[in-house]
Structure formats: C-alpha cells, structure tokens
PDB file of C-alpha atoms in Angstrom:
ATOM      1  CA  UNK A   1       9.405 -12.627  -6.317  1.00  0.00           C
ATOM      2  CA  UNK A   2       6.561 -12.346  -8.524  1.00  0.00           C
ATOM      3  CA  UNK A   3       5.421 -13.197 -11.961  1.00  0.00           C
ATOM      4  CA  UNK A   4       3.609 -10.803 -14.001  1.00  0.00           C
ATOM      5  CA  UNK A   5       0.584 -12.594 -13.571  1.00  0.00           C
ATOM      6  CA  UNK A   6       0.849 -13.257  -9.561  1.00  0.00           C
ATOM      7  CA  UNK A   7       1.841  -9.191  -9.196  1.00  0.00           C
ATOM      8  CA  UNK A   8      -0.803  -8.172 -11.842  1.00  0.00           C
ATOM      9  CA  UNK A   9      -3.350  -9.415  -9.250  1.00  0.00           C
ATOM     10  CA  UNK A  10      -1.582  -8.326  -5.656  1.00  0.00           C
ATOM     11  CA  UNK A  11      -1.688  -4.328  -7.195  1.00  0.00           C
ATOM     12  CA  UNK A  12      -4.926  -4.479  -9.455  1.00  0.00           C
ATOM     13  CA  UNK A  13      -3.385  -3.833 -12.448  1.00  0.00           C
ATOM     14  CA  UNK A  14      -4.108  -5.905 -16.013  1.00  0.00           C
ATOM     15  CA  UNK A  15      -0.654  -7.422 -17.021  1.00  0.00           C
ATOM     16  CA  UNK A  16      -1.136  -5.117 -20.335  1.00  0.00           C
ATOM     17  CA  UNK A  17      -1.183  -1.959 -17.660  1.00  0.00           C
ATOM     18  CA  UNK A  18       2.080  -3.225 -16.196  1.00  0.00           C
ATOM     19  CA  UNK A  19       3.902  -3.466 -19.217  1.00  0.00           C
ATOM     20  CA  UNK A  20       2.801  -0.067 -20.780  1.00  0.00           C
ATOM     21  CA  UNK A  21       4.463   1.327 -17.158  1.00  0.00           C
ATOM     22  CA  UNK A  22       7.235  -0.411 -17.940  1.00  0.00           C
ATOM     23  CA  UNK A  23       7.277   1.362 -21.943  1.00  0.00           C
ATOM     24  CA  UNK A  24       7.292   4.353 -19.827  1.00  0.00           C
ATOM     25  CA  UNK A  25       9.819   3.611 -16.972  1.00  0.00           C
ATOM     26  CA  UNK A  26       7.720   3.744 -14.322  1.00  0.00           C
ATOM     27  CA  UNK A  27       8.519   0.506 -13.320  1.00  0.00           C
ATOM     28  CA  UNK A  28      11.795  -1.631 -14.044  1.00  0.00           C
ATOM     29  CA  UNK A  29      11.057  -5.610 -12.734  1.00  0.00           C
ATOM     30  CA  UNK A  30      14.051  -7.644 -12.323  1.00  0.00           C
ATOM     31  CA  UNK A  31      14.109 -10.765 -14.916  1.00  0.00           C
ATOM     32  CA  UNK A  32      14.814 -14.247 -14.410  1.00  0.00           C
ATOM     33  CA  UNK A  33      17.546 -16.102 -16.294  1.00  0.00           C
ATOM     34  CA  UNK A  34      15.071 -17.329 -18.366  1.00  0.00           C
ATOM     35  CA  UNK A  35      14.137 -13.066 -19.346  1.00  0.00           C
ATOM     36  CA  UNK A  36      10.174 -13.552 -17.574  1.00  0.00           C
ATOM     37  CA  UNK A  37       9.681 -10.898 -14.997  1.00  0.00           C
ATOM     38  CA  UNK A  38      10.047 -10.652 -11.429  1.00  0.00           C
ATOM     39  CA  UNK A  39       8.256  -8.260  -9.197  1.00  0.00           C
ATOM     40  CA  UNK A  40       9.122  -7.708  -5.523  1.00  0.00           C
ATOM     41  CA  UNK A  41       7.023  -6.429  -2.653  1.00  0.00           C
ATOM     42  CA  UNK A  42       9.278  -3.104  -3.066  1.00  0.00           C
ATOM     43  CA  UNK A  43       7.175  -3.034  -6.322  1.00  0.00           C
ATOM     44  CA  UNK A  44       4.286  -3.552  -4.876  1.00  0.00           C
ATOM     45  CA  UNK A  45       4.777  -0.441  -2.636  1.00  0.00           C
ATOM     46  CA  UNK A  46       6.191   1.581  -5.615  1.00  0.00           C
ATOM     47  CA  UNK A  47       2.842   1.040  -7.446  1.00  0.00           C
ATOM     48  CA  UNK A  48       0.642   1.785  -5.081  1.00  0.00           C
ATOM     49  CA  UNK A  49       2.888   5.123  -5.375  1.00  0.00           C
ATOM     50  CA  UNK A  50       2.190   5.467  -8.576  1.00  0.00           C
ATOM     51  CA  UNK A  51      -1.574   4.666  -8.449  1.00  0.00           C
ATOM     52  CA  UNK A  52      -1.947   7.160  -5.581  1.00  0.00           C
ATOM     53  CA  UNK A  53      -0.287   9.890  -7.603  1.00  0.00           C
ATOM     54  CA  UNK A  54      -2.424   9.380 -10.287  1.00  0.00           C
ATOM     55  CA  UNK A  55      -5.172   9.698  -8.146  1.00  0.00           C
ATOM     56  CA  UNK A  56      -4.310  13.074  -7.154  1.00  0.00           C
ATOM     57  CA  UNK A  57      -4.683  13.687 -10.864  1.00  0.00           C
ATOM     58  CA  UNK A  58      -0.733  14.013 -11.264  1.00  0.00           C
ATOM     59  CA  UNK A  59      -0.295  14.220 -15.445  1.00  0.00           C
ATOM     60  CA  UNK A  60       1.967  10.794 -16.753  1.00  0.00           C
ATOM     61  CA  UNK A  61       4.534  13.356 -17.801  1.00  0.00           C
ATOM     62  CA  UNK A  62       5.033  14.454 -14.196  1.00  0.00           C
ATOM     63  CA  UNK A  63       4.645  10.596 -12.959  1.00  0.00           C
ATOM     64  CA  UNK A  64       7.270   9.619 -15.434  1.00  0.00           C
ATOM     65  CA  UNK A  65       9.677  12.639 -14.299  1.00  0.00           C
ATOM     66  CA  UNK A  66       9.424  11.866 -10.207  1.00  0.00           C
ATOM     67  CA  UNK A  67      10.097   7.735 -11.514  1.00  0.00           C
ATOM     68  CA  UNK A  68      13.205   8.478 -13.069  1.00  0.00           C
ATOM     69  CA  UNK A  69      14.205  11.447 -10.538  1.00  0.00           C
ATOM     70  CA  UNK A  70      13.533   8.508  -7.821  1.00  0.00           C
ATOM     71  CA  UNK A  71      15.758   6.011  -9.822  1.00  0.00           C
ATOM     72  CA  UNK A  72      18.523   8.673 -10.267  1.00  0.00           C
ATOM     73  CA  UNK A  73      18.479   8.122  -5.975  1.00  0.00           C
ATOM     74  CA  UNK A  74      18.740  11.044  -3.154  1.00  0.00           C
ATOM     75  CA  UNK A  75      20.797  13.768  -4.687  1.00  0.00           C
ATOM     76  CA  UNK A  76      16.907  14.079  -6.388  1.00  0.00           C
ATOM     77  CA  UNK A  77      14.929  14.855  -3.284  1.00  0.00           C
ATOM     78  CA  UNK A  78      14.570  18.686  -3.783  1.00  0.00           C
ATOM     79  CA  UNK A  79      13.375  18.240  -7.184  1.00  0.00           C
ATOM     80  CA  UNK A  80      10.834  15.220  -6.321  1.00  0.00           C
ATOM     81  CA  UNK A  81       9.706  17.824  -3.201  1.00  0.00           C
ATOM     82  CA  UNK A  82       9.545  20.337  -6.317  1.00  0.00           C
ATOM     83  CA  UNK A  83       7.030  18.040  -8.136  1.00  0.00           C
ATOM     84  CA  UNK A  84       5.160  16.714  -5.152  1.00  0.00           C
ATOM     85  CA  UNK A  85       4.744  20.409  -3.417  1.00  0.00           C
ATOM     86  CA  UNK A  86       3.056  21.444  -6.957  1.00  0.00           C
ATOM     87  CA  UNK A  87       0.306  19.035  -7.100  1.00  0.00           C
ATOM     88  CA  UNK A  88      -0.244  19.846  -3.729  1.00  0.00           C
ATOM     89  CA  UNK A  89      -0.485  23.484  -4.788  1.00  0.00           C
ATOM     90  CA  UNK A  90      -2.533  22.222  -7.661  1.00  0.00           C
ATOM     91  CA  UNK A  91      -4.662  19.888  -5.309  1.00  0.00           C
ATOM     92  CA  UNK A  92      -5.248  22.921  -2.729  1.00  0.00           C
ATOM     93  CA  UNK A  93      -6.585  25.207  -5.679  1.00  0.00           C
ATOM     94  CA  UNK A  94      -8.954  21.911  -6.797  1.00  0.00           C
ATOM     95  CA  UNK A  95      -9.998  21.941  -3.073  1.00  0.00           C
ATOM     96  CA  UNK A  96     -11.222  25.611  -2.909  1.00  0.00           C
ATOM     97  CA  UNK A  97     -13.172  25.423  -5.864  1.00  0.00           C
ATOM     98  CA  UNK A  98     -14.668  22.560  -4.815  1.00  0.00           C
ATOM     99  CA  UNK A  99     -15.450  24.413  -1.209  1.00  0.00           C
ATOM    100  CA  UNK A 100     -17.151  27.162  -3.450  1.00  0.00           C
ATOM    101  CA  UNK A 101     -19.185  25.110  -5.510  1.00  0.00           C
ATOM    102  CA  UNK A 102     -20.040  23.318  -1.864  1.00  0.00           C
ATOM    103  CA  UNK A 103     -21.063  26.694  -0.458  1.00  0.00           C
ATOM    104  CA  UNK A 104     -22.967  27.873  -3.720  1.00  0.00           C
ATOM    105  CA  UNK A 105     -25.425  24.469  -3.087  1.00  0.00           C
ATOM    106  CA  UNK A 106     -25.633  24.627   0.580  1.00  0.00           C
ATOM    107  CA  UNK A 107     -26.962  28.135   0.294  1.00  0.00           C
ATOM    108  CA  UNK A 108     -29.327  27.030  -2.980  1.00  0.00           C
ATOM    109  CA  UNK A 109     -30.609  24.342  -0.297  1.00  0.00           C
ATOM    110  CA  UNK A 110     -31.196  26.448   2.556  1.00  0.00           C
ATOM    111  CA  UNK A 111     -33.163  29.290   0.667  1.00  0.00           C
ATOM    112  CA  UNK A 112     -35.220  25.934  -0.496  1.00  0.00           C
ATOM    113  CA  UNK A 113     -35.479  24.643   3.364  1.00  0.00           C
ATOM    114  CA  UNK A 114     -36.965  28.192   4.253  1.00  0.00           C
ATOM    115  CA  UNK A 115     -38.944  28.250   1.249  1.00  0.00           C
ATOM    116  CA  UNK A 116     -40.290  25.357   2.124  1.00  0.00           C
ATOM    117  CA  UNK A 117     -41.472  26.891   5.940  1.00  0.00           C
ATOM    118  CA  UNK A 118     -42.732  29.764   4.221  1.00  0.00           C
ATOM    119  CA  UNK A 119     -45.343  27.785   1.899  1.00  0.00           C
ATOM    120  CA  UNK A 120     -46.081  25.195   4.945  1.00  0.00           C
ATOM    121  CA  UNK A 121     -47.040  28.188   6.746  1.00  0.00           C
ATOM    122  CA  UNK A 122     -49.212  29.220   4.602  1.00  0.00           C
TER     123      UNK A 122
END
C-alpha cells in the first residue's frame, strides 16, 4: 500500500490531482484505521487507465461514466465497449482529418520541391 504522497509520485500525478479524481469517483483508495489513504498497485494500473483515456481526448463526463460502469463490475461490459468503441469512432474521424491536413502539406511541399528545380534550372 501506498500513501498519497508515495502514489502521487509512482503515477505522476500532484496529490491535489488525486484527490479532485477522487471528488469525482474516478478513484476510491482504501483508508487506514487511522482514515489516511492507501493506494495499491491495482491503482496504479487503474490510473494509468484513466490518464490514457484522457489522452485520447475522452471528455471527464465520459471518464467518470466508464469509472463507475467499471465499479458497478461485468454485467457493465457492453456499455463500457459502448463508450470505448465511440472514442474510437471519434479518434478514427480525428485521424482522417489529420491524414487530410497531412496530404494538403505534402502536396504544398512538393509543388515547392519542383518549384524549386524549375528556378535552379533556370
């Protein structure tokens, strides 16, 4: 186990980030008998869940919704799939925009490149 402090540095997290998630039931740390918390390395894992959904640019809301779809246990898996399989929609959508914005530059630099030939043949 974990104090805030020791956990707040495995995950790379500031303690105050940690106990905002914990406002918002994202995360639920056991307590001692004297009421500190206690994280466990299952914790660990779960944030690095977290962080990696927010990565993918996952909204709280829907963050907050798979955490307590996740606590409610396995009779939850087709919704979590649900909310997963949309920001993977949303993710995909990201991606070919991103492709045509990639495609838009690559042919700005090539008619540059040839450009280029045509003055240095000059």
């Amino acid at each position: 186990m974990y104090s805030i402090g020791e956990f707040s540095k495995l995950v790379g997290m500031p303690t105050d980030t940690l106990r905002y998630y914990e406002k918002l039931d994202l995360i639920t740390p056991a307590r001692s008998h004297t009421n500190k918390r206690e994280y466990s390395d299952a914790d660990i894992q779960w944030i690095a869940f977290i962080k990696r959904l927010k990565s993918t640019g996952m909204p709280m809301k829907q963050i907050q919704a798979y955490a307590q779809l996740r606590d409610i246990g396995d009779a939850t898996i087709d919704e979590r799939l649900d909310l997963l399989a949309k920001q993977r929609l949303r993710l995909k959508g990201q991606q070919q925009l991103i492709q045509q914005h990639l495609d838009f530059l690559d042919q700005k630099i090539d008619s540059y490149h040839q450009r280029k030939q045509q003055l240095n043949q000059n």
